[in-house]
Amino acid sequence: VPNVRLEDVARVAGVSTKTVSNVVHGYTHVRAETRARVERIIAELGYRPNVTARRLATGRTGMLALAFSDVGLPYFAELARVIGQEATRRGYRLLLEQTDGTLDREREIVSDREAGLVDGVIFQPGALTATEIAQHARDVPMVILGEGKAPVGVDHVMVDNIAASIEATSHLLALGRRRIAFVGHESPTPSATSLWRLEGYREALARAGLSVDSGLLFATEAISADAADAAIGAALDAGASFDGLVCRDDLAAVGSLRALQDRGVTVPDDVAVVGWDDISMAAFTRPSLTTIAPDLRELAVVALDLLEQRIAGETGLGRHRITGYRLVIRESAPRAN
Amino acid sequence: VPNVRLEDVARVAGVSTKTVSNVVHGYTHVRAETRARVERIIAELGYRPNVTARRLATGRTGMLALAFSDVGLPYFAELARVIGQEATRRGYRLLLEQTDGTLDREREIVSDREAGLVDGVIFQPGALTATEIAQHARDVPMVILGEGKAPVGVDHVMVDNIAASIEATSHLLALGRRRIAFVGHESPTPSATSLWRLEGYREALARAGLSVDSGLLFATEAISADAADAAIGAALDAGASFDGLVCRDDLAAVGSLRALQDRGVTVPDDVAVVGWDDISMAAFTRPSLTTIAPDLRELAVVALDLLEQRIAGETGLGRHRITGYRLVIRESAPRAN
DNA sequence: GTGAAAGCGCTAACAA
DNA sequence: TTGTTAGCGCTTTCAC
């Protein structure tokens, strides 16, 4: 198929390539008559601009990479949805990169081995530390999502996890719960996210004059409902006793619900449960989940704002932005009194 | 930042660009000594190949588009996960396109207005019919996913929805259920997917000597747990009575579970429920969901096989491939006796 | 085994 | 308002 080029259109229309280009881009300085003729020829010939050539000439790809561990996880899927919409709104296409949270894949994301693949990167690291990011980072505009620390040079957007965790835990305390457990931090090495959430949990207990019972910290082998089910199940079978449960995320909450109910423990009467993320399923578990709902829309908007500024040439130190959340009260930990 | 080009490396190394290119691509016909020197210079200068230029020269992008309505929906998220992995394994990157199931966005996907964006497209249409696809389609290699008809020229991969639906419904019949309802087909215009599944449901009833009670067909306003919750709730409140429920998908099942339980109906004792998709949450609802589990891995492999053949130049009529599924038995409709 | 040069298709500075 | 032309950075014949 002999492809139709801009030049072909120009030749047939009897104008220069520049004029055709002007028409294609809707520039105003083209005589109406000329424009009409060129447009007719474009349609006749079935001309379509070649994006690759345009990119090479302009140096812009119109693409953003979104990198995180796994779109199969509800939180990331819902994040991808919103970021995808926001990217489209701003005229960008989205490249999806799944790292599985492995160091190798994450290093590849950051080191950007091929130049000019995308205009910018939105990256939620799992394993990579700020130091490593700084070490491997190239000069692609980048914004880091999530609770890990970011290198001084790069922009970072996150929810205030300590504050949110304090709020979640305090909600349980307000319900009169005193033996409050935590589940879902990864074993043996908890992620930064888990550490922040644990920290908020500790802080809330401390404010209530309680201290953490390390026998009520239930680590899991993975971020999944299965792992939480197993961990809580084992804990209960071993005689653990608690009346409140803060979950690292909704997946952990979903798994915990099952383990509790399988053993005849009633939620919220025996144990009140709060989750984190407000995934769409959270409203449909039984009981439905009280959970921390990060404002994904705001997160996406702020992240893309920062990224677009970098793409536009903004230099200077990395900015740090905190985005909103709220505690959504549902059945698993109802409103007090 | 004066970017390092292939030519710069060549000049510094004192060789031609062709030789540098050979080294970069690991071609064999380069003297070991030369190769070492070039590699050293590449490292020293921090040279990175420019993908865009490469694409323009080769005409290949190394990218595939994955287009469907909404990654936020668990089924699509889990599909994207697997297709992403399979694409990576084959050396492709994945572009994510969300259509929201709207005609406009779907037409854009198919008509491929810009040339050379991706090497191929994997597309699950929602609103677009085979006729429209054929009308708007350009010559990008494409494979259609899902239950809609595909134009004669394009490859198509789907699960045998009628067979699967018969199996799901028959499972309920084997449990002794006789008043079996169906929920989740869209109103007013059911998708092709819904129609196939309804057809299998009808067929299974017919084989058991039963006919469809149109009062037990509960359409929904959207593909969501909320919509199913509302539809089943309204039906029960209006006095509908049934002992089995076939759901168009797991989201409908999840919503139905809630509506049923909110009204004191016990699952599976009063009503046995089967879902469709086996989303990861299906194992964690209470009761857990008996559901049709499509083999996503096979789907991804088959789709990419077909697509790669087209990319490699395969012409000819569209191939039609059926991929596997199984009925996963869980609590919502346990094994008979 | 290595080099020279002609594209790939479009953009944008500069002229006219 | 429109035309000319020199790149953008890499690949790839075809010579040597």
XYZ file of C-alpha atoms (C1' of nucleotides) in Angstrom:
706
model
C 0.000 0.000 0.000
C 1.756 3.124 -1.198
C 1.104 5.394 1.715
C -0.229 8.873 1.107
C 2.150 11.518 2.374
C 1.735 15.140 3.186
C 3.802 15.856 0.122
C 1.436 13.883 -2.086
C -1.468 15.972 -0.907
C 0.526 19.136 -1.544
C 1.448 18.076 -5.052
C -2.085 17.089 -6.052
C -3.541 20.235 -4.491
C -0.886 22.342 -6.132
C 0.264 23.919 -2.888
C 3.276 23.544 -0.654
C 3.627 21.068 2.168
C 3.577 23.906 4.636
C 0.119 24.894 3.503
C -1.179 21.370 3.840
C 0.368 21.201 7.271
C -1.376 24.445 8.157
C -4.687 23.043 7.059
C -4.171 19.811 8.960
C -3.447 21.769 12.114
C -6.312 24.160 11.635
C -4.128 27.253 11.500
C -6.036 30.363 10.699
C -3.784 31.941 8.125
C -5.055 29.947 5.204
C -7.402 31.292 2.575
C -10.800 29.633 2.879
C -10.723 28.557 -0.716
C -7.310 26.969 -0.387
C -8.345 25.247 2.791
C -11.421 23.755 1.177
C -9.467 22.429 -1.757
C -6.787 20.909 0.413
C -9.378 19.309 2.639
C -11.075 17.787 -0.359
C -7.820 16.313 -1.607
C -7.047 14.965 1.855
C -10.365 13.162 1.916
C -9.996 11.920 -1.667
C -6.552 10.557 -1.117
C -7.361 9.235 2.336
C -4.406 11.024 3.798
C -3.633 10.420 7.485
C -0.823 12.181 9.258
C 1.962 9.922 10.422
C 2.425 10.343 14.159
C 5.913 8.954 14.230
C 7.221 11.454 11.746
C 5.515 14.242 13.606
C 7.091 13.116 16.825
C 10.514 13.013 15.327
C 10.101 16.510 14.006
C 8.577 18.035 17.121
C 10.304 15.988 19.767
C 7.004 15.401 21.541
C 5.255 12.079 21.729
C 1.929 13.035 23.260
C 2.258 9.986 25.462
C 2.560 9.473 29.188
C 3.651 6.287 30.905
C 1.730 5.058 33.914
C 3.777 2.577 35.895
C 2.815 0.548 38.936
C 2.840 -3.042 40.015
C -0.375 -4.582 38.723
C -3.567 -3.304 37.050
C -5.336 -6.385 38.235
C -5.454 -4.918 41.741
C -8.645 -2.905 42.189
C -6.930 0.182 43.547
C -4.561 0.431 40.613
C -7.309 -0.339 38.136
C -9.409 2.485 39.516
C -6.391 4.780 39.578
C -5.606 3.913 35.964
C -9.186 4.679 35.012
C -9.030 8.193 36.415
C -5.526 8.979 35.224
C -6.495 7.688 31.799
C -9.457 10.037 31.670
C -7.412 12.969 32.850
C -4.666 12.216 30.351
C -7.165 12.020 27.505
C -8.682 15.291 28.561
C -5.281 16.914 28.228
C -4.519 15.337 24.890
C -2.186 12.589 26.026
C -2.271 8.897 25.408
C -1.403 6.475 28.191
C 1.199 3.739 28.111
C 0.601 1.088 30.732
C 3.632 -0.440 32.424
C 3.259 -3.173 34.999
C 6.290 -3.720 37.186
C 4.985 -6.462 39.481
C 6.803 -4.474 42.111
C 10.131 -6.002 41.115
C 13.362 -4.052 41.358
C 14.431 -4.831 37.814
C 11.246 -3.658 36.196
C 11.108 -0.581 38.379
C 14.673 0.331 37.527
C 13.823 0.058 33.865
C 10.926 2.437 34.306
C 13.054 5.037 36.003
C 16.169 4.710 33.886
C 14.210 5.264 30.709
C 16.704 3.382 28.561
C 15.220 4.488 25.313
C 14.997 8.191 24.731
C 11.834 9.805 23.494
C 9.423 7.041 24.336
C 7.061 9.237 26.319
C 6.854 12.875 27.375
C 6.508 12.023 31.033
C 6.168 9.245 33.566
C 3.752 8.720 36.439
C 5.261 6.124 38.677
C 4.177 4.426 41.861
C 7.236 2.556 43.115
C 6.931 -0.531 45.235
C 10.447 -1.715 45.854
C 12.615 1.171 44.712
C 13.851 3.618 47.338
C 14.386 7.326 46.848
C 18.126 6.760 46.704
C 17.806 4.217 43.951
C 15.380 6.325 42.026
C 17.829 9.206 42.188
C 20.635 6.915 41.108
C 18.930 5.508 38.075
C 16.806 8.439 37.088
C 17.276 10.069 33.723
C 15.905 13.359 32.729
C 12.388 12.335 31.779
C 9.777 14.451 33.510
C 8.445 12.265 36.274
C 6.028 12.355 39.159
C 6.094 9.821 41.947
C 2.858 8.558 43.429
C 2.408 6.934 46.786
C 3.962 6.836 50.164
C 7.608 6.141 49.456
C 10.020 9.037 49.740
C 10.896 10.709 46.461
C 14.348 12.067 45.566
C 14.737 15.805 46.130
C 14.613 16.510 42.427
C 11.329 14.843 41.614
C 7.715 15.744 42.186
C 5.677 13.645 44.529
C 1.965 13.300 45.232
C 0.485 11.398 48.132
C -2.281 11.243 50.680
C -1.359 12.087 54.261
C -1.292 8.489 55.385
C -0.544 9.197 59.010
C -3.457 11.564 59.389
C -5.782 9.208 57.569
C -4.645 6.252 59.602
C -5.145 8.209 62.797
C -8.641 9.053 61.676
C -9.462 5.456 60.814
C -8.104 4.137 64.095
C -9.755 6.906 66.106
C -13.064 5.985 64.559
C -12.674 2.523 66.050
C -11.697 4.034 69.392
C -14.769 6.246 69.314
C -16.785 3.075 68.925
C -15.404 2.000 72.289
C -12.993 -0.522 70.878
C -9.844 -0.940 72.933
C -8.105 -4.031 71.589
C -7.473 -2.862 68.076
C -5.449 -4.985 65.681
C -3.709 -4.083 62.438
C -3.458 -6.367 59.411
C -1.854 -6.343 56.012
C 1.682 -4.990 56.305
C 3.978 -7.149 54.251
C 6.295 -9.604 55.906
C 9.247 -9.595 56.247
C 9.731 -6.116 54.772
C 6.731 -3.820 55.038
C 6.329 -1.278 52.254
C 6.617 2.414 53.013
C 2.858 2.627 52.645
C 2.328 0.030 55.341
C 4.798 1.725 57.645
C 2.988 5.063 57.444
C -0.324 3.432 58.111
C 1.089 1.503 61.043
C 2.546 4.734 62.351
C -0.817 6.475 62.289
C -2.386 3.495 63.986
C 0.239 3.677 66.762
C -0.199 7.393 67.119
C -3.968 7.142 67.479
C -3.625 4.469 70.134
C -1.053 6.554 71.961
C -3.343 9.569 71.962
C -5.986 7.370 73.573
C -3.499 6.312 76.194
C -3.123 2.859 74.715
C 0.002 1.147 73.575
C 0.442 -1.238 70.725
C 0.131 -4.912 71.527
C 2.600 -6.476 69.129
C 0.547 -9.636 69.300
C -2.151 -7.751 67.395
C -0.002 -6.810 64.424
C -0.796 -9.318 61.713
C 1.615 -9.224 58.816
C 0.711 -10.850 55.506
C 2.757 -12.481 52.800
C 1.280 -10.412 50.013
C -1.120 -7.607 49.234
C -4.181 -9.744 48.668
C -7.436 -10.885 50.192
C -6.117 -14.426 50.305
C -3.096 -13.469 52.359
C -5.175 -11.495 54.857
C -7.674 -14.323 55.101
C -4.833 -16.670 55.985
C -3.190 -14.279 58.426
C -6.341 -13.405 60.355
C -7.468 -17.009 60.274
C -4.202 -18.167 61.777
C -4.322 -15.426 64.389
C -7.845 -16.315 65.486
C -7.058 -20.002 65.528
C -4.096 -19.206 67.762
C -6.424 -17.464 70.166
C -5.841 -13.835 69.278
C -8.557 -11.609 70.646
C -9.440 -8.130 69.425
C -12.506 -5.952 68.950
C -11.274 -3.604 66.254
C -9.269 -4.136 63.097
C -7.454 -1.571 60.968
C -6.671 -2.971 57.539
C -3.790 -1.817 55.390
C -6.151 -1.793 52.405
C -9.564 -3.007 51.298
C -8.181 -6.248 49.934
C -6.890 -7.059 53.407
C -10.278 -6.043 54.802
C -12.117 -8.312 52.388
C -9.914 -11.255 53.320
C -10.224 -10.471 57.027
C -14.003 -10.327 56.798
C -14.005 -13.818 55.438
C -11.638 -15.189 58.060
C -13.644 -13.598 60.863
C -17.000 -14.753 59.595
C -15.741 -18.248 58.845
C -15.016 -18.526 62.556
C -18.295 -17.132 63.741
C -16.950 -13.711 64.664
C -19.531 -11.022 63.919
C -18.636 -7.780 62.193
C -19.059 -5.101 63.456
C -20.428 -6.374 66.765
C -17.516 -8.522 67.830
C -14.928 -6.821 65.675
C -15.288 -3.479 63.912
C -13.275 -3.236 60.694
C -11.930 -0.313 58.686
C -10.333 -0.678 55.272
C -8.392 1.588 52.965
C -8.842 2.655 49.319
C -12.598 2.518 48.979
C -12.434 0.219 45.981
C -15.765 -0.140 44.269
C -16.373 -3.484 45.959
C -16.141 -1.875 49.398
C -19.784 -0.877 49.228
C -20.818 -4.425 48.379
C -19.097 -6.619 50.886
C -21.259 -7.873 53.706
C -21.047 -5.975 55.920
C -20.021 -3.136 53.640
C -16.679 -1.560 54.460
C -15.945 1.572 56.383
C -12.823 2.745 54.634
C -10.432 5.558 53.831
C -11.364 6.930 50.412
C -8.508 8.773 48.731
C -9.665 11.429 46.286
C -8.444 9.774 43.098
C -9.670 12.554 40.882
C -7.698 15.146 42.803
C -4.692 12.852 42.839
C -4.826 12.516 39.061
C -5.321 16.221 38.481
C -2.490 17.254 40.768
C -0.132 14.637 39.363
C -0.820 15.659 35.781
C -0.555 19.349 36.625
C 2.895 18.828 38.070
C 3.918 16.610 35.202
C 2.736 19.021 32.552
C 4.699 21.807 34.195
C 7.833 19.689 34.065
C 7.161 18.828 30.468
C 6.798 22.522 29.781
C 10.308 23.002 31.109
C 9.815 23.710 34.781
C 13.014 22.994 36.659
C 13.921 23.204 40.297
C 13.419 21.039 43.332
C 10.770 18.387 43.537
C 7.417 19.594 44.785
C 5.527 17.638 47.391
C 1.736 17.651 47.204
C -0.747 16.200 49.645
C -4.138 15.231 48.260
C -7.390 14.636 50.045
C -9.226 11.660 51.487
C -12.217 11.053 53.656
C -13.380 8.293 55.945
C -16.441 6.667 54.413
C -18.604 5.160 57.111
C -20.377 1.930 56.262
C -21.540 -1.166 58.098
C -18.239 -2.710 59.133
C -17.628 0.144 61.560
C -20.756 2.268 61.817
C -20.982 5.761 63.159
C -20.574 5.973 66.904
C -23.740 5.888 69.071
C 20.740 19.294 26.913
C 22.546 18.530 23.691
C 21.378 15.009 23.070
C 23.883 12.343 22.175
C 23.172 10.901 18.759
C 24.265 7.773 17.049
C 26.386 9.964 14.848
C 28.161 11.484 17.854
C 29.117 8.056 19.069
C 30.348 7.166 15.597
C 32.467 10.296 15.328
C 34.073 9.912 18.756
C 34.678 6.217 18.186
C 36.042 6.935 14.765
C 33.678 4.575 12.976
C 30.590 4.968 10.835
C 27.062 5.206 12.069
C 26.344 1.854 10.525
C 28.939 0.226 12.739
C 27.537 1.815 15.862
C 24.087 0.698 14.826
C 25.430 -2.822 14.371
C 26.871 -2.777 17.854
C 23.668 -1.447 19.379
C 21.704 -4.240 17.759
C 24.212 -6.887 18.681
C 24.903 -7.858 15.097
C 27.656 -10.395 14.767
C 29.689 -8.953 11.953
C 31.669 -6.516 14.048
C 35.260 -7.048 15.098
C 35.438 -7.673 18.839
C 37.878 -4.842 19.301
C 35.695 -2.377 17.468
C 32.658 -3.506 19.390
C 34.380 -2.988 22.736
C 35.508 0.487 21.812
C 32.083 1.505 20.588
C 30.461 0.140 23.694
C 32.825 2.096 25.855
C 32.067 5.315 24.024
C 28.332 4.632 24.282
C 28.662 4.304 28.045
C 30.914 7.347 28.332
C 28.638 9.571 26.322
C 25.482 8.161 27.857
C 24.025 7.462 24.466
C 20.446 6.160 24.323
C 18.789 5.185 21.082
C 15.860 7.372 20.115
C 12.793 5.209 19.662
C 10.928 7.704 17.562
C 13.658 7.944 14.979
C 13.948 4.208 14.903
C 10.238 3.907 14.352
C 10.255 6.338 11.514
C 13.048 4.446 9.844
C 11.650 0.964 10.404
C 7.960 1.658 10.264
C 7.352 -0.404 13.389
C 6.308 1.042 16.710
C 6.562 -1.955 19.006
C 3.272 -0.860 20.513
C -0.160 -2.422 20.721
C -3.353 -0.634 21.645
C -5.767 -2.257 24.051
C -9.191 -0.687 23.795
C -12.298 -1.343 25.861
C -14.798 0.630 27.834
C -13.328 1.040 31.314
C -10.301 -0.359 33.184
C -12.041 0.400 36.426
C -14.295 -2.618 35.852
C -12.731 -5.701 37.434
C -13.078 -7.888 34.368
C -11.295 -5.421 32.119
C -8.653 -4.719 34.736
C -7.875 -8.394 35.002
C -7.921 -8.742 31.222
C -5.539 -5.802 30.884
C -3.215 -7.393 33.395
C -2.898 -10.589 31.408
C -2.721 -8.954 28.005
C -0.111 -6.577 29.364
C 2.014 -9.468 30.538
C 1.628 -11.304 27.273
C 2.475 -8.191 25.283
C 5.596 -7.573 27.351
C 6.666 -11.158 26.877
C 6.514 -10.615 23.129
C 8.368 -7.333 23.206
C 5.432 -4.981 22.816
C 4.352 -2.057 24.900
C 0.682 -1.494 25.628
C -1.331 1.632 24.968
C -4.500 1.804 27.036
C -7.586 3.296 25.423
C -10.821 3.666 27.353
C -13.889 4.183 25.214
C -16.577 4.304 27.903
C -18.509 2.230 25.413
C -19.454 5.315 23.433
C -19.880 5.223 19.680
C -17.617 8.198 19.068
C -14.685 6.854 21.011
C -15.122 3.412 19.526
C -15.186 4.790 16.016
C -11.969 6.624 16.698
C -10.326 3.410 17.830
C -11.312 1.574 14.713
C -10.728 4.323 12.209
C -7.183 4.832 13.400
C -7.063 8.423 12.282
C -3.377 8.800 12.766
C -1.148 6.422 10.898
C 1.665 4.573 12.583
C 0.522 4.983 16.151
C 0.633 1.291 16.977
C 1.417 -1.937 15.178
C -1.890 -3.509 16.117
C -5.116 -3.099 18.028
C -6.940 -5.360 20.461
C -10.456 -4.081 20.716
C -13.493 -5.094 22.694
C -16.402 -3.137 21.229
C -19.423 -2.233 23.271
C -21.625 -0.187 21.021
C -20.133 -0.673 17.581
C -21.635 -3.325 15.318
C -19.767 -5.443 12.805
C -21.145 -3.318 10.002
C -19.877 -0.142 11.548
C -16.537 -1.640 12.329
C -16.209 -2.698 8.711
C -17.276 0.742 7.574
C -14.796 2.674 9.633
C -11.962 0.198 9.767
C -8.615 1.084 8.292
C -5.868 -1.294 7.593
C -4.361 -1.585 11.053
C -3.986 -5.170 12.160
C -6.821 -5.727 14.589
C -8.374 -8.445 16.680
C -11.828 -8.154 18.137
C -12.557 -9.492 21.596
C -15.920 -10.365 23.011
C -19.301 -11.486 21.905
C -20.216 -8.995 19.241
C -19.999 -10.116 15.638
C -16.820 -9.137 13.843
C -16.626 -8.124 10.187
C -15.564 -10.919 7.826
C -12.136 -9.431 7.394
C -11.077 -9.241 10.996
C -9.960 -11.774 13.546
C -12.176 -12.467 16.494
C -11.670 -14.233 19.811
C -14.440 -15.124 22.198
C -15.728 -17.629 24.707
C -18.653 -19.793 23.646
C -21.195 -17.811 25.608
C -24.154 -19.973 24.755
C -22.455 -23.150 25.917
C -21.202 -21.471 29.066
C -24.586 -20.000 29.825
C -26.228 -23.364 29.305
C -23.754 -24.880 31.714
C -24.353 -22.203 34.342
C -28.119 -22.472 34.075
C -28.044 -26.271 34.013
C -26.060 -26.220 37.203
C -28.955 -24.417 38.854
C -31.406 -26.872 37.359
C -29.350 -29.759 38.710
C -29.757 -28.187 42.120
C -33.481 -28.650 41.700
C -34.231 -25.024 40.993
C -37.167 -24.462 38.681
C -37.964 -20.774 38.874
C -34.719 -19.393 37.554
C -34.335 -15.681 36.905
C -31.800 -13.783 34.828
C -30.373 -10.395 35.745
C -28.037 -7.841 34.224
C -28.873 -7.419 30.548
C -28.873 -3.747 29.726
C -32.085 -1.871 29.199
C -33.351 -0.768 26.747
C -30.730 -2.202 24.381
C -28.951 -5.308 25.626
C -25.385 -5.790 24.455
C -24.490 -8.709 22.222
C -22.853 -10.306 25.222
C -26.063 -10.160 27.207
C -28.064 -11.566 24.323
C -25.836 -14.624 23.983
C -26.013 -15.280 27.678
C -29.779 -14.901 27.696
C -29.938 -17.279 24.773
C -27.989 -19.968 26.630
C -30.210 -19.460 29.642
C -33.304 -19.968 27.485
C -31.845 -22.999 25.819
C -30.982 -24.658 29.140
C -34.501 -24.058 30.428
C -35.954 -25.421 27.211
C -33.872 -28.575 27.478
C -35.319 -29.060 30.958
C -38.794 -28.650 29.568
C -39.199 -25.224 31.094
C -40.039 -21.999 29.391
C -38.843 -18.529 30.188
C -41.024 -16.505 32.487
C -40.528 -12.991 31.177
C -41.375 -11.725 34.636
C -38.074 -13.206 35.756
C -35.895 -11.304 33.307
C -34.458 -8.381 35.228
C -32.791 -5.811 33.030
C -30.437 -3.223 34.530
C -29.575 0.312 33.613
C -25.866 -0.273 33.588
C -23.193 -2.898 34.027
C -22.639 -2.413 37.723
C -23.318 -3.861 41.125
C -25.424 -0.823 41.971
C -27.716 -1.298 39.017
C -28.239 -4.976 39.785
C -28.861 -4.202 43.432
C -31.561 -1.768 42.380
C -33.101 -4.094 39.805
C -33.282 -7.153 42.043
C -34.424 -5.038 44.956
C -37.272 -3.607 42.931
C -38.209 -7.034 41.643
C -38.351 -8.552 45.115
C -40.264 -5.614 46.468
C -42.767 -6.103 43.672
C -43.244 -9.674 44.751
C -41.077 -11.520 42.246
C -40.335 -15.037 43.353
C -37.504 -17.256 42.135
C -35.160 -19.885 43.494
C -32.273 -19.528 41.063
C -30.543 -16.547 39.529
C -28.244 -16.410 36.516
C -26.248 -13.185 36.467
C -24.900 -11.586 33.335
C -21.613 -10.981 35.164
C -20.092 -11.012 38.639
C -20.833 -7.359 39.213
C -24.517 -8.112 38.726
C -24.110 -11.073 41.053
C -22.485 -8.948 43.729
C -25.288 -6.396 43.544
C -27.920 -9.109 43.528
C -26.421 -10.754 46.590
C -26.820 -7.517 48.454
C -30.401 -6.937 47.350
C -31.366 -10.479 48.263
C -29.712 -10.439 51.647
C -31.029 -6.991 52.486
C -34.478 -8.520 52.191
C -33.775 -11.600 54.231
C -33.494 -13.932 51.281
C -30.849 -16.580 51.940
C -28.298 -17.541 49.303
C -28.041 -20.326 48.271
C -30.890 -21.856 50.260
C -33.686 -19.620 49.037
C -31.997 -18.510 45.844
C -28.937 -20.097 44.238
C -26.816 -17.636 42.275
C -24.302 -18.005 39.465
C -22.119 -15.198 38.189
C -19.856 -14.717 35.214
C -16.181 -13.656 34.842
C -14.705 -15.016 38.055
C -13.280 -11.657 39.041
C -10.901 -11.920 41.958
C -13.592 -10.725 44.368
C -15.827 -13.653 43.445
C -14.039 -15.873 45.938
C -14.553 -13.338 48.692
C -18.184 -12.393 48.564
C -20.364 -13.997 51.181
C -21.466 -16.449 50.058
C -18.651 -16.788 47.560
C -19.746 -16.892 43.934
C -20.220 -19.847 41.685
C -19.265 -18.367 38.361
C -18.148 -18.876 34.786
C -14.367 -18.370 34.661
C -13.096 -17.520 31.191
C -9.512 -18.583 30.594
C -7.971 -15.128 30.331
C -4.488 -16.417 29.743
C -5.623 -18.445 26.754
C -7.655 -15.514 25.501
C -4.600 -13.270 25.636
C -2.319 -15.798 23.988
C -4.723 -16.549 21.167
C -5.484 -12.878 20.566
C -1.822 -11.933 20.426
C -0.978 -14.901 18.224
C -3.561 -13.810 15.690
C -2.486 -10.206 15.924
C 1.184 -10.980 15.470
C 0.382 -13.010 12.381
C -1.492 -10.047 10.922
C 1.356 -7.748 11.805
C 3.677 -10.161 10.054
C 1.615 -9.672 6.932
C -0.988 -12.417 7.099
C -3.938 -11.518 4.896
C -7.169 -13.275 4.204
C -10.478 -13.655 5.947
C -10.929 -13.045 9.624
C -10.316 -16.054 11.794
C -12.746 -16.949 14.543
C -11.319 -18.509 17.701
C -13.179 -19.908 20.681
C -11.323 -19.948 23.972
C -11.996 -21.926 27.114
C -13.895 -21.397 30.326
C -14.974 -23.461 33.273
C -17.728 -23.273 35.829
C -16.165 -22.611 39.223
C -18.368 -23.974 41.971
C -18.485 -22.001 45.187
C -20.990 -21.320 47.933
C -23.627 -19.324 46.068
C -24.611 -22.412 44.094
C -22.844 -25.436 45.553
C -22.347 -28.780 43.887
C -25.515 -30.809 43.623
C -26.231 -33.276 46.451
C 33.919 -5.927 8.450
C 33.004 -1.026 7.575
C 31.567 3.424 5.245
C 28.587 6.941 2.553
C 24.394 8.549 1.569
C 19.594 8.298 0.667
C 15.508 8.040 2.756
C 11.373 7.492 6.673
C 7.204 11.792 6.807
C 6.653 15.786 9.140
C 7.717 20.553 11.199
C 9.360 25.160 11.449
C 12.425 28.889 10.470
C 12.931 31.962 7.087
C 11.769 33.985 2.685
C 8.880 35.660 -0.521
C -0.933 34.069 2.966
C 2.129 30.665 0.919
C 6.621 28.366 -0.519
C 11.496 26.525 0.267
C 14.445 24.010 2.710
C 16.949 22.143 6.305
C 16.665 19.193 9.781
C 14.614 15.415 13.601
C 17.895 10.464 14.569
C 17.920 6.154 12.895
C 18.072 2.318 9.315
C 19.562 0.349 5.212
C 20.947 -0.641 0.641
C 25.088 -0.749 -1.848
C 29.904 -0.087 -2.350
C 34.378 -0.875 -0.744
